[in-house]
Amino acid sequence: MEADGFVPSSTLESPAVERRVTGTIAATGFGILGNSVLDATGGFVGSFTPRMTGEPDFVSMLHRATPEPSASVEPEADYEGLPQGAASSTHMLAGAVAGIMEHCLMYPVDCVKTRMQSLHPEPGARYRNVMDALQQIVRTEGLWRPIRGVNVLAVGAGPAHALYFACYEKIKFSLSDAVHPGTNSHFANGVAGCAATVLHDAIMNPAEVVKQRMQMFNSPYRGVLDCMGSLLRQEGPAAFYRSYTTQLTMNVPFQALHFMTYEYLQELLNPHRQYNPSSHVVSGALAGALAAATTTPLDVCKTLLNTQEAQAVHVIPAGAATAAAASGPESRYISGLSEAFRTVYRTGGVPAFFKGVQARVIYQMPSTAISWSVYEFFKYVITKRQHEKRLRGDRDGDK
């Protein structure tokens, strides 16, 4: 497990330390242990930045010598985790950049998904498929209409994904080390994904409400601040979290399935757990597609709770409407997963729960591929920079 000529032999004398070494970052192929960077596989790691003049080559130092094959010692497959001594800020920064890029790049398709999940679309908002929807929106509403509201999502996605990935890394490493030291644990991956989702959705839910209100056809809001002010005046602060429990109900199984599928595919496509962009893209895309298709019915309910379509609200039975009028204006809104579920079913039956499934899968496949590949790339680059900074510090100390 040692990169020849790079990790002192004293570093790996303790079994506890050896266990930490085998639990280093998966896709980067190297981790930080104290202030040392070590190779986990002895394989090739690509470099995305040119070497500075006079600097030793980071990659060649990590892989200066290929380990001799041994019949008794097989290289262990490392997994992605937060190693001892690695700053959580590394994962938070990488996660924030990945989240912002993921949501901003795929925002036009997300806009189409929201419209295609409408239970009562207006004649001007009925589309055959994703491309037809984008063409109609641009032709009839302007070039910038598909990205209206992207600014509020970018503001929410940065801190939400920073906490999301940092929490996932920390819990997954700690739990995997407790359950199966030095190996990958699908149980730990699922639990870590669920815990990270709770933090992520607490920050993202208000941004989701605002952006979906602005994505709807003939949205009456002039901008993000106008939408937020209108929601506060007309529906109160509760409007920003009306779909929170539904979003958690959707995202907990989504993320559990997503992370377990991603880690499983990494074991198949990238068994040595090196930094391998193609494996991150393929694993992320397939994991996102499977999780998206499975949880589409819950996403339809979440969209209904966020947008509060006027015609869908009228589907509430007469008895419930009478009770709503008696109890106050707030009750006119659809609230809760069970009520949203009944409203969707009364509107279009079982097929209504899969409205926009094509757009959701088309959105999630590149979205999760972008998220994982950008996240792993920035982890690799940030850790590489930390190593180069340490080398310069060591040389300055020797002078």
XYZ file of C-alpha atoms in Angstrom:
399
model
C 0.000 0.000 0.000
C 3.040 2.289 -0.072
C 4.093 4.581 -2.862
C 7.774 3.658 -3.092
C 10.041 6.372 -1.856
C 7.126 8.514 -0.720
C 5.720 7.213 2.581
C 8.199 6.515 5.394
C 8.104 2.965 6.641
C 7.407 4.170 10.182
C 4.083 5.577 9.013
C 2.594 2.096 8.531
C 3.910 0.306 11.607
C 0.630 0.417 13.525
C -2.307 -1.822 12.500
C -4.658 1.064 13.336
C -2.823 3.351 10.967
C -2.780 0.636 8.290
C -6.548 0.410 8.616
C -6.816 4.162 8.082
C -4.624 3.899 5.016
C -6.902 1.294 3.424
C -9.857 3.591 4.033
C -8.643 6.554 2.039
C -10.393 8.553 -0.647
C -11.758 6.200 -3.304
C -11.844 7.942 -6.591
C -8.801 10.120 -6.107
C -6.565 7.130 -5.553
C -4.633 8.856 -2.813
C -5.366 10.246 0.613
C -3.932 12.445 3.299
C -2.610 10.854 6.463
C -1.373 13.553 8.773
C 0.657 15.642 6.339
C 1.596 12.736 4.050
C -0.004 11.879 0.733
C 0.133 8.250 -0.269
C -0.878 6.144 -3.206
C -3.484 3.499 -2.538
C -3.106 1.366 -5.625
C 0.171 1.835 -7.430
C -1.783 2.526 -10.626
C -1.682 5.484 -13.006
C -3.172 8.821 -11.930
C -3.579 11.510 -14.576
C -2.616 15.124 -14.047
C -4.829 18.043 -15.028
C -2.384 20.861 -14.291
C 1.050 21.532 -15.750
C 4.036 20.947 -13.575
C 5.732 24.083 -12.277
C 9.297 24.671 -13.369
C 11.688 23.060 -10.956
C 8.901 21.160 -9.178
C 9.075 17.390 -8.781
C 6.319 15.609 -10.702
C 3.452 14.787 -8.311
C 2.316 11.797 -10.318
C 5.761 10.354 -10.865
C 6.494 10.618 -7.144
C 3.314 8.743 -6.354
C 4.001 6.047 -8.942
C 7.760 6.057 -9.266
C 7.912 2.306 -9.103
C 5.324 -0.305 -9.897
C 4.950 -2.747 -7.003
C 6.334 -6.206 -7.650
C 3.582 -8.793 -8.111
C 3.225 -11.086 -5.170
C 1.287 -14.310 -4.880
C 0.536 -13.704 -1.207
C -0.233 -9.975 -1.228
C -3.078 -8.600 -3.329
C -3.682 -4.854 -3.497
C -6.760 -4.020 -1.469
C -9.563 -2.057 -3.124
C -9.744 1.244 -1.332
C -12.966 3.133 -0.913
C -13.907 6.764 -0.787
C -13.894 8.171 2.709
C -12.700 11.059 4.821
C -9.244 10.002 6.055
C -7.713 11.021 9.352
C -6.064 14.412 9.076
C -7.957 15.546 5.974
C -9.750 18.837 6.425
C -13.517 18.753 5.936
C -13.129 22.068 4.109
C -11.659 20.116 1.175
C -14.876 18.130 0.787
C -17.046 21.182 1.455
C -15.327 23.261 -1.226
C -15.401 20.442 -3.764
C -19.048 19.714 -2.924
C -20.090 23.368 -3.230
C -18.509 23.730 -6.673
C -20.011 20.414 -7.818
C -23.488 21.379 -6.592
C -23.498 24.798 -8.248
C -22.245 23.417 -11.575
C -24.676 20.498 -11.480
C -27.776 22.639 -10.928
C -26.794 25.560 -13.146
C -25.762 23.492 -16.172
C -28.904 21.344 -16.056
C -31.333 24.089 -15.048
C -33.122 24.370 -18.459
C -34.016 20.664 -18.324
C -35.149 21.100 -14.717
C -37.472 23.878 -15.905
C -38.963 21.508 -18.484
C -39.381 18.789 -15.852
C -41.344 21.135 -13.582
C -43.698 22.095 -16.411
C -44.203 18.546 -17.626
C -45.200 17.507 -14.092
C -48.060 20.030 -14.127
C -51.338 18.222 -13.501
C -53.378 20.761 -15.502
C -51.032 22.263 -18.107
C -52.324 25.241 -20.042
C -52.636 24.867 -23.840
C -49.399 26.795 -24.369
C -47.481 24.522 -21.979
C -48.251 21.099 -23.412
C -45.137 19.456 -24.788
C -44.392 16.201 -26.602
C -40.901 15.725 -25.169
C -37.975 17.590 -23.626
C -36.584 19.026 -26.869
C -40.022 20.136 -28.025
C -40.531 21.850 -24.665
C -37.229 23.733 -24.833
C -37.894 24.858 -28.398
C -41.395 26.092 -27.550
C -40.253 27.930 -24.425
C -37.457 29.732 -26.252
C -39.645 30.524 -29.278
C -42.670 31.837 -27.360
C -41.166 33.168 -24.107
C -37.652 34.234 -24.977
C -34.113 32.872 -24.952
C -33.522 33.389 -21.224
C -36.827 31.960 -19.991
C -35.513 28.390 -19.396
C -32.956 29.716 -16.868
C -35.252 32.114 -15.007
C -34.724 31.576 -11.274
C -31.314 29.922 -11.630
C -29.729 32.537 -9.330
C -31.717 31.477 -6.260
C -30.843 27.832 -6.916
C -27.142 28.644 -7.230
C -27.223 30.504 -3.909
C -28.868 27.537 -2.189
C -26.869 24.794 -3.920
C -23.451 26.018 -2.724
C -23.902 25.647 1.066
C -26.361 22.762 0.675
C -23.925 20.598 -1.287
C -20.966 21.655 0.859
C -22.691 20.228 3.949
C -24.037 17.328 1.914
C -20.693 15.932 0.759
C -18.821 16.742 3.984
C -21.481 14.958 6.043
C -21.541 12.009 3.634
C -17.771 11.566 3.702
C -17.510 11.812 7.477
C -20.359 9.449 8.327
C -19.459 6.932 5.630
C -15.833 6.680 6.728
C -16.662 6.449 10.444
C -19.456 3.923 9.981
C -17.558 1.784 7.457
C -14.566 1.702 9.786
C -16.816 0.469 12.594
C -18.782 -2.079 10.541
C -16.127 -3.461 8.165
C -12.702 -1.899 8.801
C -10.762 -1.282 5.626
C -13.569 -2.328 3.269
C -16.548 -0.787 1.524
C -19.904 -1.060 3.317
C -23.111 -0.543 1.317
C -24.982 -0.108 4.588
C -22.657 2.723 5.594
C -23.031 4.320 2.147
C -26.821 4.284 2.432
C -26.928 5.625 5.996
C -24.432 8.384 5.166
C -26.458 9.390 2.115
C -29.680 9.579 4.142
C -28.099 11.675 6.917
C -26.518 14.050 4.405
C -29.885 14.477 2.676
C -31.526 15.842 5.837
C -29.019 18.716 5.977
C -29.070 19.286 2.232
C -32.868 19.548 1.970
C -33.162 21.859 4.960
C -31.190 24.456 2.976
C -32.433 23.645 -0.523
C -36.176 23.413 0.146
C -36.886 27.193 0.175
C -34.797 27.610 -2.987
C -36.728 24.749 -4.634
C -40.062 26.406 -3.824
C -39.032 29.764 -5.295
C -37.429 28.344 -8.439
C -40.382 26.048 -9.208
C -42.847 28.918 -8.798
C -40.782 30.904 -11.296
C -40.447 27.969 -13.699
C -44.199 27.523 -14.175
C -45.913 28.725 -17.354
C -47.168 32.332 -17.063
C -45.443 32.757 -13.690
C -46.685 36.084 -12.242
C -43.445 36.959 -10.440
C -41.042 39.613 -11.736
C -38.015 38.086 -10.041
C -36.696 36.091 -7.096
C -37.262 38.805 -4.479
C -40.773 39.485 -5.769
C -41.577 35.770 -5.548
C -40.217 35.471 -2.004
C -42.086 38.583 -0.847
C -45.331 37.413 -2.408
C -45.069 33.988 -0.775
C -44.417 35.549 2.640
C -47.369 37.937 2.341
C -49.913 35.508 0.890
C -48.968 32.109 2.307
C -46.644 32.820 5.214
C -43.219 31.360 6.083
C -44.689 27.845 6.096
C -44.892 27.992 2.285
C -41.112 27.571 2.040
C -41.214 24.252 3.924
C -44.627 22.887 2.928
C -42.929 20.202 0.821
C -40.002 19.513 3.178
C -41.312 16.225 4.586
C -42.311 15.102 1.091
C -38.901 16.067 -0.266
C -37.225 14.090 2.515
C -39.547 11.154 1.858
C -38.433 11.276 -1.770
C -34.759 12.133 -1.328
C -33.910 9.693 1.462
C -34.642 6.599 -0.672
C -33.338 8.455 -3.746
C -29.977 9.211 -2.153
C -29.687 5.820 -0.461
C -30.283 4.082 -3.804
C -28.090 6.626 -5.601
C -25.070 6.236 -3.318
C -25.296 2.466 -3.001
C -25.565 2.104 -6.798
C -22.689 4.535 -7.357
C -20.389 2.732 -4.906
C -21.357 -0.672 -6.321
C -20.604 0.476 -9.882
C -17.299 1.912 -8.696
C -16.369 -1.526 -7.375
C -17.066 -2.978 -10.828
C -15.643 -0.221 -13.040
C -12.906 1.134 -10.796
C -11.896 -1.694 -8.434
C -8.599 -0.042 -7.450
C -10.500 3.164 -6.575
C -8.155 5.509 -8.404
C -9.089 8.932 -9.743
C -10.790 7.825 -12.967
C -13.059 10.446 -14.593
C -14.783 8.047 -16.994
C -15.805 5.669 -14.186
C -17.162 8.573 -12.113
C -19.228 9.843 -15.049
C -20.685 6.432 -15.965
C -21.354 5.404 -12.361
C -22.922 8.751 -11.506
C -25.157 8.771 -14.605
C -26.470 5.227 -14.131
C -27.001 5.689 -10.395
C -28.867 8.949 -10.980
C -31.078 7.476 -13.712
C -32.116 4.483 -11.587
C -32.846 6.573 -8.498
C -34.709 9.225 -10.529
C -37.039 6.784 -12.289
C -37.831 4.981 -9.036
C -38.770 8.120 -7.080
C -40.669 10.026 -9.804
C -44.115 9.614 -8.129
C -42.827 11.379 -5.014
C -41.263 14.094 -7.143
C -44.648 14.769 -8.792
C -46.196 15.201 -5.341
C -43.363 17.513 -4.289
C -43.848 19.680 -7.374
C -47.567 19.965 -6.620
C -46.862 21.039 -3.034
C -44.325 23.623 -4.215
C -46.364 25.124 -7.044
C -49.893 24.815 -5.548
C -51.512 24.688 -8.992
C -54.836 26.537 -8.789
C -56.752 23.956 -10.832
C -55.275 21.084 -8.854
C -56.342 22.672 -5.565
C -59.940 22.565 -6.829
C -59.712 18.782 -7.083
C -59.964 18.607 -3.253
C -63.308 16.941 -2.428
C -66.294 19.113 -1.596
C -66.292 18.094 2.064
C -62.651 19.030 2.462
C -63.247 22.308 0.637
C -66.083 23.196 3.027
C -63.851 22.463 6.008
C -61.110 24.555 4.405
C -63.415 27.553 4.011
C -64.479 27.242 7.625
C -60.987 26.972 9.038
C -59.379 29.858 7.175
C -57.602 30.758 3.937
C -54.434 28.823 4.736
C -56.347 25.522 4.405
C -57.027 26.216 0.740
C -53.498 25.046 0.040
C -52.569 21.429 -0.497
C -50.481 20.400 2.477
C -48.820 17.104 3.269
C -47.811 14.056 1.258
C -51.090 12.162 1.751
C -53.205 15.044 0.452
C -50.855 15.586 -2.487
C -50.967 11.859 -3.252
C -54.795 11.842 -3.273
C -54.921 14.975 -5.444
C -52.552 13.521 -8.037
C -54.523 10.263 -8.154
C -57.887 12.019 -8.526
C -56.472 14.176 -11.293
C -55.023 11.502 -13.566
C -54.898 8.148 -11.869
C -51.724 6.065 -11.730
C -50.191 7.518 -14.944
C -50.229 10.987 -13.350
C -47.574 9.835 -10.871
C -45.130 9.374 -13.736
C -45.668 12.705 -15.451
C -42.309 14.090 -16.522
C -40.416 10.852 -15.840
C -38.544 11.212 -19.128
C -37.466 14.750 -18.304
C -36.527 13.712 -14.756
C -34.269 10.887 -15.951
C -32.744 13.071 -18.695
C -32.089 15.716 -16.032
C -30.654 13.387 -13.400
C -28.303 11.348 -15.583
C -25.988 14.201 -16.632
C -26.693 16.019 -13.373
C -25.328 13.265 -11.139
C -22.530 12.559 -13.628
C -21.484 16.223 -13.466
C -21.790 16.298 -9.693
C -19.595 13.239 -9.064
C -16.977 13.992 -11.721
C -16.603 17.631 -10.656
C -16.525 16.657 -6.977
C -13.862 13.996 -7.480
C -11.818 16.277 -9.748
C -11.756 19.123 -7.232
C -10.884 16.731 -4.400
C -7.985 15.518 -6.527
C -6.789 19.014 -7.440
C -7.157 20.455 -3.924
C -5.304 17.534 -2.342
C -2.605 17.752 -5.016
C -2.129 21.455 -4.259
C -1.833 20.697 -0.569
C 0.883 18.153 -1.343
C 2.808 20.595 -3.554
C 2.571 23.273 -0.864
C 3.963 20.843 1.686
C 6.855 19.947 -0.636
C 7.754 23.609 -1.064
C 7.604 24.073 2.702
C 9.913 21.092 3.263
C 12.434 22.421 0.754
C 12.350 25.876 2.311
C 12.939 24.281 5.706
C 15.944 22.362 4.418
C 17.656 25.527 3.100
